[in-house]
Structure formats: structure tokens, C-alpha cells
Amino acid sequence: MQPSKRIAFLAGEAEVAQKALVTLTAAYGSVPLDRAEVIVALGGDGFMLHTLHGMQALGLPVYGMNCGTIGFLMNEYAEEGLAERLAAAEEEVINPLAMRAVTADGTLHRALAINEVSLLRAGPQAAKLKVTIDGKVRMEELICDGALVSTPAGSTAYNYSAHGPILPIGAEVLALTPMAAFRPRRWRGAILPKTAHVRFDALEADKRPVMADADGRSVRNVVSVEIRSEASIRHRILFDPGHGLEERLTSEQFV
């Protein structure tokens, strides 16, 4: 039998997550983050993203237990058998997207996104975007409510709601998906290599203001946004056997 791992428990603010924190800490103990071998995050997908972003410098694997409403990145919550589940867990490694956004006053904003980077209209008129991939203009004018670039891990989130494709984890691709495209009206987006460098330029930005968002961190009045996969950062997520991201991405397409 493998020895139990040293666990650092983290929990979201919701009452159910806080109660789970008390129960599991009493049952398994909790060590400081600098002594931990694994982090157990208690909450929903939002708290999981918060944990991955906040703890990325530690390089520790994170095992989520669902105490929220949405748990695509989480495992089922149970009080019993946690040590055995951690020992048997399968690891998925994902790379975030790096966003580089420039606002109308010339300020540069940087952020990382595990799910997606999205551009959204910030006024009553549709956004007008120029789309450049790897230095080549692919679309001179995309008129839409917005557009996003999604990782495979985030492809079942906002991307899926915008009718983008579900991407297998090992596919080494990104999804570029428009939201409510007006012109070209029938353009449904593109699947790009993971190495692609994507740039959006906001055209007529004064008349058609645009905001950018990276996993909930928003920047208003952007004039250009560059997006690429950040291979130097590796997020390690643990899943119960047979319930990893690959299985979830596949099963989501048959419901």
C-alpha cells in the first residue's frame, strides 16, 4: 500500500465547500502548501480555475472535489476513501493561454487563461475585428458580438455555448470561435494549431468599444489582443480513473 500523500485542502466560500473543508481536514489532516504533495480543491469549476492560477508556481497536482454547481474539472465529492482515490488518480497536464491586450491609452495588460480568452462588444453596436494568425491577416473584418480562443480544457465552457467545437485534450489544437457573427454570416470559426499566434485588432474602437476577458479577468477599451499557448506553464489536474478530461470531452458530445 502506498503511503498517504500530504494534502493541502483549499475551499471556496460557499457554505457547502466550507463544511466539506472542516469534515475532510478532520479526517485526513491538512498541511501548509509548502509541505504538501497534492492540493485538494473543494468547490466548483470557478474555484478550481482560481486555485490553478493561484498555485501555478508550486507545480503541485490539484485534485478537485465538486462542492459547487458546475464541476467539469472536478471529481465527485465523497468523504470516504480519499487517500485511495489520490493514489489511483490519473494526471492531465494543460497549458494556459497567454493574453497580451493593449488599451486605447496604450497600456499593456497581460493575463493567463486556462479556459479561454474572449473579446466582447462593450457597447450597443457589434464589434468589428481584424483577425491575424501567425502574422498573416486571415479576416479583414469580422462583425460580431465577440470572438474567443479556447484551449481543449475550456472547449466545453464558453466555447461550447457559442457553438464551438469540443476539442480532445491530446489534439494539440485551439478553437477560434465567433459569437453571433453578422459578417461573414455563416463563418463558424476555425481550429488552429496549438502553436498559433492569434491577434485581434478592434476596428472603429471609439464607435465600437471592445473588452477582453481571460478566465474572468477583464480589460476594457482594448484596441488589440494577442493570444498564444504558454508552453512553459503546466497545470497538473488529477482525475479519478475513467473520469478524466479526455473521457468527459468525449461523453459531452453524446448528450
PDB file of C-alpha atoms in Angstrom:
ATOM      1  CA  MET A   1       0.000   0.000   0.000  1.00  0.00           C
ATOM      2  CA  GLN A   2       1.318   3.438  -0.909  1.00  0.00           C
ATOM      3  CA  PRO A   3       1.711   5.906   1.973  1.00  0.00           C
ATOM      4  CA  SER A   4      -0.887   8.671   2.160  1.00  0.00           C
ATOM      5  CA  LYS A   5       0.044  11.885   0.433  1.00  0.00           C
ATOM      6  CA  ARG A   6       0.456  15.106   2.365  1.00  0.00           C
ATOM      7  CA  ILE A   7      -2.668  17.093   1.464  1.00  0.00           C
ATOM      8  CA  ALA A   8      -3.308  20.823   1.500  1.00  0.00           C
ATOM      9  CA  PHE A   9      -7.064  21.440   1.439  1.00  0.00           C
ATOM     10  CA  LEU A  10      -8.426  24.644  -0.116  1.00  0.00           C
ATOM     11  CA  ALA A  11     -12.117  25.550  -0.272  1.00  0.00           C
ATOM     12  CA  GLY A  12     -14.361  28.090  -1.925  1.00  0.00           C
ATOM     13  CA  GLU A  13     -16.522  30.488   0.034  1.00  0.00           C
ATOM     14  CA  ALA A  14     -19.783  28.593  -0.409  1.00  0.00           C
ATOM     15  CA  GLU A  15     -21.203  27.060   2.757  1.00  0.00           C
ATOM     16  CA  VAL A  16     -21.146  23.520   1.354  1.00  0.00           C
ATOM     17  CA  ALA A  17     -17.447  23.861   0.463  1.00  0.00           C
ATOM     18  CA  GLN A  18     -16.580  25.260   3.888  1.00  0.00           C
ATOM     19  CA  LYS A  19     -18.401  22.392   5.610  1.00  0.00           C
ATOM     20  CA  ALA A  20     -16.532  19.902   3.433  1.00  0.00           C
ATOM     21  CA  LEU A  21     -13.257  21.587   4.401  1.00  0.00           C
ATOM     22  CA  VAL A  22     -13.946  21.069   8.096  1.00  0.00           C
ATOM     23  CA  THR A  23     -15.000  17.444   7.598  1.00  0.00           C
ATOM     24  CA  LEU A  24     -12.111  16.408   5.365  1.00  0.00           C
ATOM     25  CA  THR A  25      -9.467  18.250   7.358  1.00  0.00           C
ATOM     26  CA  ALA A  26     -10.607  16.441  10.484  1.00  0.00           C
ATOM     27  CA  ALA A  27     -10.489  13.093   8.680  1.00  0.00           C
ATOM     28  CA  TYR A  28      -7.210  13.423   6.751  1.00  0.00           C
ATOM     29  CA  GLY A  29      -5.345  16.368   8.196  1.00  0.00           C
ATOM     30  CA  SER A  30      -4.092  19.345   6.195  1.00  0.00           C
ATOM     31  CA  VAL A  31      -0.524  20.586   5.798  1.00  0.00           C
ATOM     32  CA  PRO A  32       0.769  24.020   4.702  1.00  0.00           C
ATOM     33  CA  LEU A  33       1.194  24.459   0.972  1.00  0.00           C
ATOM     34  CA  ASP A  34       4.991  24.424   1.210  1.00  0.00           C
ATOM     35  CA  ARG A  35       4.856  20.908   2.683  1.00  0.00           C
ATOM     36  CA  ALA A  36       2.090  19.498   0.503  1.00  0.00           C
ATOM     37  CA  GLU A  37       2.388  16.806  -2.150  1.00  0.00           C
ATOM     38  CA  VAL A  38      -1.084  17.448  -3.526  1.00  0.00           C
ATOM     39  CA  ILE A  39      -3.767  20.134  -3.309  1.00  0.00           C
ATOM     40  CA  VAL A  40      -7.407  19.140  -2.882  1.00  0.00           C
ATOM     41  CA  ALA A  41      -9.685  21.954  -4.064  1.00  0.00           C
ATOM     42  CA  LEU A  42     -13.266  21.976  -2.763  1.00  0.00           C
ATOM     43  CA  GLY A  43     -15.767  23.943  -4.840  1.00  0.00           C
ATOM     44  CA  GLY A  44     -16.862  24.266  -8.438  1.00  0.00           C
ATOM     45  CA  ASP A  45     -15.037  24.922 -11.688  1.00  0.00           C
ATOM     46  CA  GLY A  46     -14.638  28.607 -10.867  1.00  0.00           C
ATOM     47  CA  PHE A  47     -12.772  27.802  -7.673  1.00  0.00           C
ATOM     48  CA  MET A  48     -10.701  25.191  -9.494  1.00  0.00           C
ATOM     49  CA  LEU A  49      -9.572  27.813 -12.012  1.00  0.00           C
ATOM     50  CA  HIS A  50      -8.808  30.209  -9.153  1.00  0.00           C
ATOM     51  CA  THR A  51      -6.726  27.514  -7.451  1.00  0.00           C
ATOM     52  CA  LEU A  52      -4.800  26.577 -10.600  1.00  0.00           C
ATOM     53  CA  HIS A  53      -3.968  30.203 -11.309  1.00  0.00           C
ATOM     54  CA  GLY A  54      -3.015  30.996  -7.739  1.00  0.00           C
ATOM     55  CA  MET A  55      -0.911  27.878  -7.123  1.00  0.00           C
ATOM     56  CA  GLN A  56       0.801  27.537 -10.514  1.00  0.00           C
ATOM     57  CA  ALA A  57       4.241  28.486  -9.121  1.00  0.00           C
ATOM     58  CA  LEU A  58       4.144  25.495  -6.749  1.00  0.00           C
ATOM     59  CA  GLY A  59       3.863  22.916  -9.537  1.00  0.00           C
ATOM     60  CA  LEU A  60       1.668  20.681  -7.364  1.00  0.00           C
ATOM     61  CA  PRO A  61      -1.060  18.439  -8.786  1.00  0.00           C
ATOM     62  CA  VAL A  62      -4.588  19.579  -7.943  1.00  0.00           C
ATOM     63  CA  TYR A  63      -7.445  17.166  -7.253  1.00  0.00           C
ATOM     64  CA  GLY A  64     -10.841  18.857  -7.314  1.00  0.00           C
ATOM     65  CA  MET A  65     -13.929  17.673  -5.444  1.00  0.00           C
ATOM     66  CA  ASN A  66     -17.214  19.140  -6.596  1.00  0.00           C
ATOM     67  CA  CYS A  67     -18.947  21.256  -3.977  1.00  0.00           C
ATOM     68  CA  GLY A  68     -20.412  23.710  -6.485  1.00  0.00           C
ATOM     69  CA  THR A  69     -22.947  23.843  -9.294  1.00  0.00           C
ATOM     70  CA  ILE A  70     -20.575  23.182 -12.215  1.00  0.00           C
ATOM     71  CA  GLY A  71     -17.826  20.617 -11.904  1.00  0.00           C
ATOM     72  CA  PHE A  72     -16.409  19.728 -15.304  1.00  0.00           C
ATOM     73  CA  LEU A  73     -12.887  19.973 -13.882  1.00  0.00           C
ATOM     74  CA  MET A  74     -13.882  18.314 -10.611  1.00  0.00           C
ATOM     75  CA  ASN A  75     -14.277  14.803  -9.248  1.00  0.00           C
ATOM     76  CA  GLU A  76     -17.347  13.601  -7.385  1.00  0.00           C
ATOM     77  CA  TYR A  77     -17.401  14.600  -3.734  1.00  0.00           C
ATOM     78  CA  ALA A  78     -17.133  11.823  -1.167  1.00  0.00           C
ATOM     79  CA  GLU A  79     -15.769  11.820   2.358  1.00  0.00           C
ATOM     80  CA  GLU A  80     -14.521   8.215   2.322  1.00  0.00           C
ATOM     81  CA  GLY A  81     -11.535   6.758   0.540  1.00  0.00           C
ATOM     82  CA  LEU A  82      -9.777   9.974  -0.400  1.00  0.00           C
ATOM     83  CA  ALA A  83      -6.283   8.577   0.193  1.00  0.00           C
ATOM     84  CA  GLU A  84      -7.001   5.655  -2.120  1.00  0.00           C
ATOM     85  CA  ARG A  85      -8.515   7.922  -4.767  1.00  0.00           C
ATOM     86  CA  LEU A  86      -5.470  10.180  -4.745  1.00  0.00           C
ATOM     87  CA  ALA A  87      -3.146   7.188  -5.096  1.00  0.00           C
ATOM     88  CA  ALA A  88      -5.102   5.910  -8.120  1.00  0.00           C
ATOM     89  CA  ALA A  89      -5.771   9.295  -9.756  1.00  0.00           C
ATOM     90  CA  GLU A  90      -4.722   9.965 -13.345  1.00  0.00           C
ATOM     91  CA  GLU A  91      -2.957  13.212 -14.206  1.00  0.00           C
ATOM     92  CA  GLU A  92      -3.810  15.544 -17.086  1.00  0.00           C
ATOM     93  CA  VAL A  93      -1.432  18.383 -17.992  1.00  0.00           C
ATOM     94  CA  ILE A  94      -2.774  21.523 -19.653  1.00  0.00           C
ATOM     95  CA  ASN A  95      -1.084  24.727 -20.791  1.00  0.00           C
ATOM     96  CA  PRO A  96      -2.830  28.084 -20.349  1.00  0.00           C
ATOM     97  CA  LEU A  97      -3.243  30.814 -22.913  1.00  0.00           C
ATOM     98  CA  ALA A  98      -1.207  33.993 -22.557  1.00  0.00           C
ATOM     99  CA  MET A  99      -3.136  37.185 -23.338  1.00  0.00           C
ATOM    100  CA  ARG A 100      -1.424  40.458 -24.267  1.00  0.00           C
ATOM    101  CA  ALA A 101      -4.017  43.245 -24.541  1.00  0.00           C
ATOM    102  CA  VAL A 102      -3.346  46.891 -25.412  1.00  0.00           C
ATOM    103  CA  THR A 103      -5.933  49.520 -24.482  1.00  0.00           C
ATOM    104  CA  ALA A 104      -6.756  52.800 -26.234  1.00  0.00           C
ATOM    105  CA  ASP A 105      -4.434  54.739 -23.922  1.00  0.00           C
ATOM    106  CA  GLY A 106      -1.505  52.463 -24.816  1.00  0.00           C
ATOM    107  CA  THR A 107      -1.480  50.461 -21.579  1.00  0.00           C
ATOM    108  CA  LEU A 108      -0.361  46.842 -21.902  1.00  0.00           C
ATOM    109  CA  HIS A 109      -2.241  44.209 -19.871  1.00  0.00           C
ATOM    110  CA  ARG A 110      -1.088  40.610 -19.536  1.00  0.00           C
ATOM    111  CA  ALA A 111      -3.081  37.672 -18.186  1.00  0.00           C
ATOM    112  CA  LEU A 112      -3.259  33.879 -18.360  1.00  0.00           C
ATOM    113  CA  ALA A 113      -6.356  31.833 -19.161  1.00  0.00           C
ATOM    114  CA  ILE A 114      -6.859  28.123 -18.612  1.00  0.00           C
ATOM    115  CA  ASN A 115     -10.236  28.051 -20.388  1.00  0.00           C
ATOM    116  CA  GLU A 116     -10.371  30.847 -22.952  1.00  0.00           C
ATOM    117  CA  VAL A 117      -9.566  34.408 -23.909  1.00  0.00           C
ATOM    118  CA  SER A 118     -12.624  36.191 -25.246  1.00  0.00           C
ATOM    119  CA  LEU A 119     -13.320  39.545 -26.888  1.00  0.00           C
ATOM    120  CA  LEU A 120     -16.765  41.017 -26.355  1.00  0.00           C
ATOM    121  CA  ARG A 121     -18.542  44.099 -27.592  1.00  0.00           C
ATOM    122  CA  ALA A 122     -18.771  46.666 -24.787  1.00  0.00           C
ATOM    123  CA  GLY A 123     -21.418  48.927 -26.309  1.00  0.00           C
ATOM    124  CA  PRO A 124     -24.684  48.818 -28.259  1.00  0.00           C
ATOM    125  CA  GLN A 125     -23.012  48.197 -31.627  1.00  0.00           C
ATOM    126  CA  ALA A 126     -21.403  44.993 -32.814  1.00  0.00           C
ATOM    127  CA  ALA A 127     -17.644  44.666 -32.581  1.00  0.00           C
ATOM    128  CA  LYS A 128     -15.600  44.904 -35.759  1.00  0.00           C
ATOM    129  CA  LEU A 129     -12.424  42.800 -35.585  1.00  0.00           C
ATOM    130  CA  LYS A 130      -9.483  42.079 -37.849  1.00  0.00           C
ATOM    131  CA  VAL A 131      -8.152  38.555 -37.365  1.00  0.00           C
ATOM    132  CA  THR A 132      -4.468  37.768 -37.897  1.00  0.00           C
ATOM    133  CA  ILE A 133      -2.929  34.311 -37.472  1.00  0.00           C
ATOM    134  CA  ASP A 134       0.863  33.919 -37.294  1.00  0.00           C
ATOM    135  CA  GLY A 135       1.373  37.322 -38.858  1.00  0.00           C
ATOM    136  CA  LYS A 136      -0.993  36.737 -41.797  1.00  0.00           C
ATOM    137  CA  VAL A 137      -4.318  38.535 -41.961  1.00  0.00           C
ATOM    138  CA  ARG A 138      -6.958  35.842 -42.294  1.00  0.00           C
ATOM    139  CA  MET A 139     -10.046  38.044 -41.985  1.00  0.00           C
ATOM    140  CA  GLU A 140     -10.042  41.753 -42.699  1.00  0.00           C
ATOM    141  CA  GLU A 141     -13.363  42.343 -40.988  1.00  0.00           C
ATOM    142  CA  LEU A 142     -15.351  40.139 -38.617  1.00  0.00           C
ATOM    143  CA  ILE A 143     -18.516  41.853 -37.403  1.00  0.00           C
ATOM    144  CA  CYS A 144     -19.847  40.032 -34.348  1.00  0.00           C
ATOM    145  CA  ASP A 145     -20.793  40.213 -30.693  1.00  0.00           C
ATOM    146  CA  GLY A 146     -17.348  38.806 -29.937  1.00  0.00           C
ATOM    147  CA  ALA A 147     -14.846  36.044 -30.546  1.00  0.00           C
ATOM    148  CA  LEU A 148     -12.795  33.723 -28.384  1.00  0.00           C
ATOM    149  CA  VAL A 149      -9.806  31.424 -28.431  1.00  0.00           C
ATOM    150  CA  SER A 150     -10.252  28.305 -26.317  1.00  0.00           C
ATOM    151  CA  THR A 151      -7.989  25.573 -25.006  1.00  0.00           C
ATOM    152  CA  PRO A 152      -9.171  21.954 -25.147  1.00  0.00           C
ATOM    153  CA  ALA A 153      -9.816  22.102 -21.387  1.00  0.00           C
ATOM    154  CA  GLY A 154     -12.089  25.100 -21.893  1.00  0.00           C
ATOM    155  CA  SER A 155     -13.776  23.905 -25.059  1.00  0.00           C
ATOM    156  CA  THR A 156     -16.889  22.710 -23.204  1.00  0.00           C
ATOM    157  CA  ALA A 157     -17.318  26.051 -21.432  1.00  0.00           C
ATOM    158  CA  TYR A 158     -17.990  29.396 -23.157  1.00  0.00           C
ATOM    159  CA  ASN A 159     -16.708  27.993 -26.454  1.00  0.00           C
ATOM    160  CA  TYR A 160     -19.316  25.245 -26.485  1.00  0.00           C
ATOM    161  CA  SER A 161     -22.102  27.720 -25.638  1.00  0.00           C
ATOM    162  CA  ALA A 162     -21.000  29.759 -28.659  1.00  0.00           C
ATOM    163  CA  HIS A 163     -21.344  26.597 -30.826  1.00  0.00           C
ATOM    164  CA  GLY A 164     -17.609  25.999 -30.996  1.00  0.00           C
ATOM    165  CA  PRO A 165     -16.097  22.500 -31.304  1.00  0.00           C
ATOM    166  CA  ILE A 166     -15.264  20.240 -28.386  1.00  0.00           C
ATOM    167  CA  LEU A 167     -11.537  19.534 -28.522  1.00  0.00           C
ATOM    168  CA  PRO A 168      -9.849  16.347 -27.257  1.00  0.00           C
ATOM    169  CA  ILE A 169      -7.125  17.096 -24.720  1.00  0.00           C
ATOM    170  CA  GLY A 170      -4.362  15.470 -26.750  1.00  0.00           C
ATOM    171  CA  ALA A 171      -5.259  17.137 -30.044  1.00  0.00           C
ATOM    172  CA  GLU A 172      -2.689  19.972 -29.678  1.00  0.00           C
ATOM    173  CA  VAL A 173      -5.122  22.487 -31.163  1.00  0.00           C
ATOM    174  CA  LEU A 174      -7.034  25.627 -30.179  1.00  0.00           C
ATOM    175  CA  ALA A 175     -10.548  26.703 -31.148  1.00  0.00           C
ATOM    176  CA  LEU A 176     -11.214  30.162 -32.579  1.00  0.00           C
ATOM    177  CA  THR A 177     -14.958  30.726 -32.292  1.00  0.00           C
ATOM    178  CA  PRO A 178     -17.089  33.771 -33.188  1.00  0.00           C
ATOM    179  CA  MET A 179     -20.097  34.847 -31.137  1.00  0.00           C
ATOM    180  CA  ALA A 180     -23.188  35.879 -33.093  1.00  0.00           C
ATOM    181  CA  ALA A 181     -21.230  36.589 -36.278  1.00  0.00           C
ATOM    182  CA  PHE A 182     -23.073  39.034 -38.550  1.00  0.00           C
ATOM    183  CA  ARG A 183     -20.499  39.190 -41.343  1.00  0.00           C
ATOM    184  CA  PRO A 184     -19.354  36.777 -42.636  1.00  0.00           C
ATOM    185  CA  ARG A 185     -22.713  35.446 -41.513  1.00  0.00           C
ATOM    186  CA  ARG A 186     -22.050  31.740 -41.915  1.00  0.00           C
ATOM    187  CA  TRP A 187     -18.496  31.661 -40.539  1.00  0.00           C
ATOM    188  CA  ARG A 188     -18.375  29.179 -37.661  1.00  0.00           C
ATOM    189  CA  GLY A 189     -14.741  29.648 -36.648  1.00  0.00           C
ATOM    190  CA  ALA A 190     -11.527  27.693 -37.085  1.00  0.00           C
ATOM    191  CA  ILE A 191      -9.396  25.028 -35.438  1.00  0.00           C
ATOM    192  CA  LEU A 192      -5.798  26.194 -35.135  1.00  0.00           C
ATOM    193  CA  PRO A 193      -2.520  24.519 -34.213  1.00  0.00           C
ATOM    194  CA  LYS A 194      -1.641  24.899 -30.548  1.00  0.00           C
ATOM    195  CA  THR A 195       1.443  26.858 -31.620  1.00  0.00           C
ATOM    196  CA  ALA A 196      -0.643  29.514 -33.438  1.00  0.00           C
ATOM    197  CA  HIS A 197      -0.234  33.173 -32.534  1.00  0.00           C
ATOM    198  CA  VAL A 198      -3.641  34.868 -32.763  1.00  0.00           C
ATOM    199  CA  ARG A 199      -4.141  38.626 -32.957  1.00  0.00           C
ATOM    200  CA  PHE A 200      -7.386  40.582 -32.907  1.00  0.00           C
ATOM    201  CA  ASP A 201      -7.458  44.274 -33.800  1.00  0.00           C
ATOM    202  CA  ALA A 202     -10.542  46.240 -32.805  1.00  0.00           C
ATOM    203  CA  LEU A 203     -11.609  48.381 -35.751  1.00  0.00           C
ATOM    204  CA  GLU A 204     -13.515  51.632 -35.133  1.00  0.00           C
ATOM    205  CA  ALA A 205     -12.769  51.111 -31.445  1.00  0.00           C
ATOM    206  CA  ASP A 206     -14.150  54.512 -30.392  1.00  0.00           C
ATOM    207  CA  LYS A 207     -17.504  53.788 -32.005  1.00  0.00           C
ATOM    208  CA  ARG A 208     -17.490  50.052 -31.281  1.00  0.00           C
ATOM    209  CA  PRO A 209     -15.741  49.565 -27.896  1.00  0.00           C
ATOM    210  CA  VAL A 210     -14.420  46.085 -27.120  1.00  0.00           C
ATOM    211  CA  MET A 211     -13.401  44.396 -23.895  1.00  0.00           C
ATOM    212  CA  ALA A 212     -11.144  41.363 -23.432  1.00  0.00           C
ATOM    213  CA  ASP A 213     -11.524  38.684 -20.787  1.00  0.00           C
ATOM    214  CA  ALA A 214      -9.107  35.959 -19.653  1.00  0.00           C
ATOM    215  CA  ASP A 215     -10.819  33.497 -17.301  1.00  0.00           C
ATOM    216  CA  GLY A 216     -12.801  36.298 -15.657  1.00  0.00           C
ATOM    217  CA  ARG A 217     -10.069  38.961 -15.623  1.00  0.00           C
ATOM    218  CA  SER A 218     -11.409  41.737 -17.842  1.00  0.00           C
ATOM    219  CA  VAL A 219      -9.772  44.626 -19.675  1.00  0.00           C
ATOM    220  CA  ARG A 220     -11.957  47.342 -21.220  1.00  0.00           C
ATOM    221  CA  ASN A 221     -11.362  49.544 -24.268  1.00  0.00           C
ATOM    222  CA  VAL A 222      -8.879  47.237 -25.963  1.00  0.00           C
ATOM    223  CA  VAL A 223      -7.536  48.054 -29.410  1.00  0.00           C
ATOM    224  CA  SER A 224      -5.502  44.879 -29.926  1.00  0.00           C
ATOM    225  CA  VAL A 225      -5.269  41.474 -28.242  1.00  0.00           C
ATOM    226  CA  GLU A 226      -2.636  38.821 -28.888  1.00  0.00           C
ATOM    227  CA  ILE A 227      -3.126  35.233 -27.725  1.00  0.00           C
ATOM    228  CA  ARG A 228      -0.814  32.229 -27.696  1.00  0.00           C
ATOM    229  CA  SER A 229      -0.437  28.993 -25.754  1.00  0.00           C
ATOM    230  CA  GLU A 230       2.055  29.295 -22.890  1.00  0.00           C
ATOM    231  CA  ALA A 231       4.007  26.037 -23.058  1.00  0.00           C
ATOM    232  CA  SER A 232       6.274  26.963 -20.139  1.00  0.00           C
ATOM    233  CA  ILE A 233       3.377  26.735 -17.653  1.00  0.00           C
ATOM    234  CA  ARG A 234       1.986  23.285 -16.890  1.00  0.00           C
ATOM    235  CA  HIS A 235      -1.163  22.843 -14.830  1.00  0.00           C
ATOM    236  CA  ARG A 236      -1.445  19.349 -13.359  1.00  0.00           C
ATOM    237  CA  ILE A 237      -5.027  18.175 -12.721  1.00  0.00           C
ATOM    238  CA  LEU A 238      -5.904  14.831 -11.136  1.00  0.00           C
ATOM    239  CA  PHE A 239      -8.976  12.780 -12.036  1.00  0.00           C
ATOM    240  CA  ASP A 240     -10.445   9.504 -10.862  1.00  0.00           C
ATOM    241  CA  PRO A 241      -9.678   6.686 -13.330  1.00  0.00           C
ATOM    242  CA  GLY A 242     -12.096   6.657 -16.250  1.00  0.00           C
ATOM    243  CA  HIS A 243     -13.360  10.160 -15.498  1.00  0.00           C
ATOM    244  CA  GLY A 244     -10.533  12.347 -16.826  1.00  0.00           C
ATOM    245  CA  LEU A 245     -10.861  15.279 -19.188  1.00  0.00           C
ATOM    246  CA  GLU A 246     -10.486  13.050 -22.246  1.00  0.00           C
ATOM    247  CA  GLU A 247     -13.485  10.928 -21.212  1.00  0.00           C
ATOM    248  CA  ARG A 248     -15.519  13.978 -20.234  1.00  0.00           C
ATOM    249  CA  LEU A 249     -14.846  15.736 -23.524  1.00  0.00           C
ATOM    250  CA  THR A 250     -15.897  12.628 -25.446  1.00  0.00           C
ATOM    251  CA  SER A 251     -19.031  11.893 -23.400  1.00  0.00           C
ATOM    252  CA  GLU A 252     -20.177  15.518 -23.612  1.00  0.00           C
ATOM    253  CA  GLN A 253     -20.654  15.087 -27.367  1.00  0.00           C
ATOM    254  CA  PHE A 254     -23.249  12.320 -26.927  1.00  0.00           C
ATOM    255  CA  VAL A 255     -25.743  14.057 -24.659  1.00  0.00           C
TER     256      VAL A 255
END
